[in-house]
mmCIF file of C-alpha atoms in Angstrom:
data_model
loop_
_atom_site.group_PDB
_atom_site.id
_atom_site.type_symbol
_atom_site.label_atom_id
_atom_site.label_comp_id
_atom_site.label_asym_id
_atom_site.label_seq_id
_atom_site.Cartn_x
_atom_site.Cartn_y
_atom_site.Cartn_z
ATOM 1 C CA MET A 356 72.768 -9.534 -112.822
ATOM 2 C CA ASP A 357 71.516 -10.247 -116.513
ATOM 3 C CA GLN A 358 71.194 -7.054 -118.828
ATOM 4 C CA ARG A 359 67.226 -7.334 -118.688
ATOM 5 C CA ASP A 360 67.466 -6.563 -114.607
ATOM 6 C CA GLU A 361 70.193 -4.352 -115.334
ATOM 7 C CA GLN A 362 67.987 -1.792 -117.661
ATOM 8 C CA GLU A 363 64.868 -2.346 -115.383
ATOM 9 C CA PHE A 364 66.743 -0.574 -112.470
ATOM 10 C CA ALA A 365 67.917 1.300 -114.772
ATOM 11 C CA GLU A 366 65.121 2.752 -115.686
ATOM 12 C CA TYR A 367 63.284 2.472 -112.488
ATOM 13 C CA PHE A 368 66.251 4.689 -111.252
ATOM 14 C CA ALA A 369 65.833 7.072 -113.527
ATOM 15 C CA ALA A 370 62.199 7.538 -113.302
ATOM 16 C CA ARG A 371 62.735 8.230 -109.342
ATOM 17 C CA ARG A 372 66.320 9.531 -108.571
ATOM 18 C CA GLU A 373 64.872 13.061 -107.818
ATOM 19 C CA ALA A 374 61.131 11.861 -105.693
ATOM 20 C CA VAL A 375 64.135 9.766 -103.220
ATOM 21 C CA ARG A 376 66.739 12.784 -103.256
ATOM 22 C CA ARG A 377 63.840 15.513 -102.763
ATOM 23 C CA THR A 378 63.001 12.753 -99.831
ATOM 24 C CA ALA A 379 66.068 12.574 -98.551
ATOM 25 C CA PHE A 380 66.596 16.821 -98.177
ATOM 26 C CA LEU A 381 63.201 16.645 -96.459
ATOM 27 C CA LEU A 382 64.160 14.036 -94.126
ATOM 28 C CA CYS A 383 68.056 15.589 -93.093
ATOM 29 C CA GLY A 384 68.009 18.920 -94.082
ATOM 30 C CA ASP A 385 71.119 19.291 -96.447
ATOM 31 C CA TRP A 386 71.612 18.318 -100.435
ATOM 32 C CA HIS A 387 74.713 16.890 -100.243
ATOM 33 C CA ARG A 388 74.330 14.233 -97.477
ATOM 34 C CA ALA A 389 70.486 14.198 -99.367
ATOM 35 C CA ASP A 390 72.965 12.136 -102.121
ATOM 36 C CA ASP A 391 74.781 10.968 -100.338
ATOM 37 C CA LEU A 392 71.631 9.240 -98.130
ATOM 38 C CA ALA A 393 70.091 8.565 -101.604
ATOM 39 C CA GLN A 394 72.782 6.484 -103.313
ATOM 40 C CA THR A 395 72.876 4.907 -99.941
ATOM 41 C CA ALA A 396 68.952 3.911 -100.665
ATOM 42 C CA PHE A 397 69.733 3.122 -104.119
ATOM 43 C CA VAL A 398 72.550 0.737 -103.262
ATOM 44 C CA ALA A 399 71.118 -0.935 -101.145
ATOM 45 C CA LEU A 400 68.160 -1.760 -103.552
ATOM 46 C CA HIS A 401 70.773 -3.045 -106.233
ATOM 47 C CA ARG A 402 72.175 -4.942 -104.083
ATOM 48 C CA ARG A 403 68.569 -6.743 -103.725
ATOM 49 C CA TRP A 404 66.761 -6.217 -106.724
ATOM 50 C CA ARG A 405 67.474 -10.084 -108.273
ATOM 51 C CA LYS A 406 65.367 -11.044 -105.064
ATOM 52 C CA VAL A 407 62.626 -8.036 -105.403
ATOM 53 C CA ARG A 408 59.348 -10.407 -105.732
ATOM 54 C CA ASP A 409 56.562 -7.588 -106.152
ATOM 55 C CA LYS A 410 58.111 -4.800 -107.892
ATOM 56 C CA GLN A 411 55.231 -2.521 -107.638
ATOM 57 C CA ALA A 412 56.509 -2.105 -103.887
ATOM 58 C CA LEU A 413 59.849 -0.838 -104.669
ATOM 59 C CA ASP A 414 59.157 2.993 -103.821
ATOM 60 C CA ALA A 415 58.387 0.997 -100.317
ATOM 61 C CA TYR A 416 61.604 -0.793 -99.928
ATOM 62 C CA VAL A 417 63.255 2.591 -100.985
ATOM 63 C CA ARG A 418 61.729 4.816 -98.953
ATOM 64 C CA ARG A 419 61.955 2.089 -95.156
ATOM 65 C CA THR A 420 65.636 1.890 -96.648
ATOM 66 C CA LEU A 421 65.960 5.816 -96.670
ATOM 67 C CA VAL A 422 64.881 6.610 -93.572
ATOM 68 C CA ARG A 423 67.014 3.657 -91.843
ATOM 69 C CA ALA A 424 70.061 5.178 -93.433
ATOM 70 C CA VAL A 425 68.924 8.699 -92.388
ATOM 71 C CA ILE A 426 67.945 7.691 -88.904
ATOM 72 C CA ASP A 427 71.446 5.413 -88.908
ATOM 73 C CA GLU A 428 73.759 8.235 -90.094
ATOM 74 C CA SER A 429 72.320 10.763 -87.282
ATOM 75 C CA ARG A 430 74.014 8.147 -84.411
ATOM 76 C CA ARG A 431 77.091 8.311 -85.720
ATOM 77 C CA PRO A 432 78.720 10.788 -83.173
ATOM 78 C CA TRP A 433 80.345 13.556 -86.180
ATOM 79 C CA ARG A 434 77.129 13.756 -87.292
ATOM 80 C CA ARG A 435 75.599 15.110 -84.847
ATOM 81 C CA GLU A 436 74.649 18.143 -85.125
ATOM 82 C CA ARG A 437 75.295 21.334 -82.514
ATOM 83 C CA PHE A 438 72.623 24.216 -82.298
ATOM 84 C CA VAL A 439 74.574 27.870 -81.734
ATOM 85 C CA ASP A 440 72.467 30.963 -81.161
ATOM 86 C CA GLU A 441 73.969 32.828 -84.290
ATOM 87 C CA VAL A 442 74.875 31.784 -87.851
ATOM 88 C CA PRO A 443 78.373 32.424 -88.948
ATOM 89 C CA GLU A 444 76.776 34.492 -91.525
ATOM 90 C CA THR A 445 72.809 34.712 -92.682
ATOM 91 C CA PRO A 446 71.939 35.766 -95.599
ATOM 92 C CA SER A 447 70.250 38.419 -96.424
ATOM 93 C CA HIS A 448 66.564 38.215 -97.701
ATOM 94 C CA ASP A 449 64.906 41.538 -99.208
ATOM 95 C CA GLY A 450 61.645 41.623 -100.316
ATOM 96 C CA GLU A 451 61.541 40.141 -103.602
ATOM 97 C CA ILE A 452 61.693 36.216 -102.192
ATOM 98 C CA ALA A 453 58.203 34.716 -102.200
ATOM 99 C CA ASP A 454 57.054 33.962 -99.552
ATOM 100 C CA ALA A 455 56.583 30.330 -100.611
ATOM 101 C CA VAL A 456 60.262 30.109 -100.455
ATOM 102 C CA ALA A 457 60.287 31.695 -97.301
ATOM 103 C CA THR A 458 57.611 29.506 -95.844
ATOM 104 C CA ARG A 459 59.857 26.924 -97.312
ATOM 105 C CA GLU A 460 62.911 27.482 -95.569
ATOM 106 C CA ALA A 461 61.210 28.132 -92.350
ATOM 107 C CA LEU A 462 59.812 24.673 -92.416
ATOM 108 C CA VAL A 463 63.107 22.908 -93.335
ATOM 109 C CA ALA A 464 64.807 25.046 -90.602
ATOM 110 C CA GLY A 465 62.635 23.904 -88.464
ATOM 111 C CA LEU A 466 61.950 20.371 -89.671
ATOM 112 C CA LYS A 467 66.044 20.327 -88.976
ATOM 113 C CA ARG A 468 65.109 20.372 -85.200
ATOM 114 C CA VAL A 469 63.173 17.780 -84.730
ATOM 115 C CA PRO A 470 64.495 14.711 -83.736
ATOM 116 C CA PRO A 471 65.658 12.189 -86.571
ATOM 117 C CA ARG A 472 62.346 9.752 -86.198
ATOM 118 C CA GLN A 473 59.783 12.037 -85.594
ATOM 119 C CA ARG A 474 61.464 14.262 -88.403
ATOM 120 C CA ALA A 475 61.396 10.796 -90.508
ATOM 121 C CA VAL A 476 57.451 10.109 -89.714
ATOM 122 C CA LEU A 477 56.911 13.858 -90.036
ATOM 123 C CA VAL A 478 58.150 13.606 -93.888
ATOM 124 C CA LEU A 479 56.299 10.171 -94.543
ATOM 125 C CA ARG A 480 52.879 11.617 -93.192
ATOM 126 C CA PHE A 481 53.146 15.230 -94.061
ATOM 127 C CA LEU A 482 55.504 15.476 -96.818
ATOM 128 C CA GLU A 483 55.228 12.223 -98.283
ATOM 129 C CA GLY A 484 51.156 11.934 -98.535
ATOM 130 C CA LEU A 485 51.354 7.807 -96.299
ATOM 131 C CA ASP A 486 48.880 6.823 -93.959
ATOM 132 C CA VAL A 487 49.475 6.463 -90.452
ATOM 133 C CA SER A 488 49.537 1.945 -91.599
ATOM 134 C CA ALA A 489 52.011 2.744 -94.703
ATOM 135 C CA ALA A 490 54.528 5.028 -92.408
ATOM 136 C CA ALA A 491 54.078 2.351 -89.898
ATOM 137 C CA GLU A 492 55.024 0.133 -92.377
ATOM 138 C CA ALA A 493 57.946 2.292 -93.827
ATOM 139 C CA LEU A 494 59.223 2.868 -90.161
ATOM 140 C CA GLY A 495 59.318 -1.123 -89.227
ATOM 141 C CA CYS A 496 56.628 0.179 -86.106
ATOM 142 C CA SER A 497 53.188 0.051 -85.093
ATOM 143 C CA GLU A 498 50.603 2.312 -86.144
ATOM 144 C CA GLY A 499 50.596 3.992 -82.278
ATOM 145 C CA THR A 500 54.268 4.926 -82.239
ATOM 146 C CA VAL A 501 53.570 6.609 -85.458
ATOM 147 C CA LYS A 502 50.426 8.671 -83.899
ATOM 148 C CA SER A 503 52.753 9.442 -80.825
ATOM 149 C CA GLN A 504 56.246 10.285 -82.909
ATOM 150 C CA THR A 505 53.873 12.879 -84.788
ATOM 151 C CA SER A 506 52.728 14.258 -82.296
ATOM 152 C CA ARG A 507 55.218 14.555 -80.317
ATOM 153 C CA GLY A 508 57.345 15.646 -83.946
ATOM 154 C CA LEU A 509 54.098 18.600 -84.778
ATOM 155 C CA GLU A 510 54.767 19.642 -81.410
ATOM 156 C CA ALA A 511 58.536 20.009 -81.486
ATOM 157 C CA LEU A 512 58.107 21.425 -84.939
ATOM 158 C CA ARG A 513 55.690 24.080 -83.429
ATOM 159 C CA GLU A 514 58.455 24.936 -80.696
ATOM 160 C CA ALA A 515 61.387 25.256 -83.712
ATOM 161 C CA LEU A 516 58.974 27.678 -85.617
ATOM 162 C CA GLY A 517 58.054 29.634 -83.223
ATOM 163 C CA ASP A 518 55.415 32.138 -84.726
ATOM 164 C CA THR A 519 57.017 31.908 -88.707
ATOM 165 C CA ILE A 520 54.280 29.564 -89.722
ATOM 166 C CA ASP A 521 50.886 30.979 -88.238
ATOM 167 C CA ASP A 522 49.256 27.386 -89.976
ATOM 168 C CA LEU A 523 50.732 24.618 -87.887
ATOM 169 C CA ARG A 524 49.257 26.188 -84.549
ATOM 170 C CA PRO A 525 46.700 23.591 -83.070
ATOM 171 C CA ALA A 526 43.009 25.099 -83.398
ATOM 172 C CA SER A 527 42.281 26.064 -79.673
#
C-alpha cells in the first residue's frame, strides 16, 4: 500500500477500533477474545484495503468479517466452552453496584449461553441496531434465516436469563 492508503486505513482504524472491539465482546463474551477477533477483522480489512471500492461500506465489511471470525472460532474444538453448575470463584455483589451494571452482566452471561449464530443475530439486530435486511447482508444469509434465528435466539436468551430480566419476557 502507498502512504495515502496507509494513512486512510490508520484513520479508519483509530475511529472504529473501540466500536468493533465492543461488538466483538458482545458476540463472544470475553474481552481478550474480543481483542483477538477485532484484530482479525482489521487485518483482513488491511489486506483488502486497496481493493475496497466503496469506502462507505467499510463498517459492513468489518462487521461481516468479525461475525464470521466469531463463528469460525466457536467451531474450533479447543474453544468449545463447557458450562458447569458452580463457578470456581463467584464475585460478591454489594448493594452499591448499579442496576444497569447488574443488568448488563446478566445480559452478557445470558448471551454466552446462546448458540453462536443466534448470538450473532441478536447482537447485530438489537445491540448494533441493524434491521433484518442489514443483518442478513452482514451474515450472508436470507432475511428469513435472520428472522428465525432472532426468534430462536430470543427464546434461548429468555431461558438462559430465567427471571433475571423481566423485560425480555413475551407479553402474553
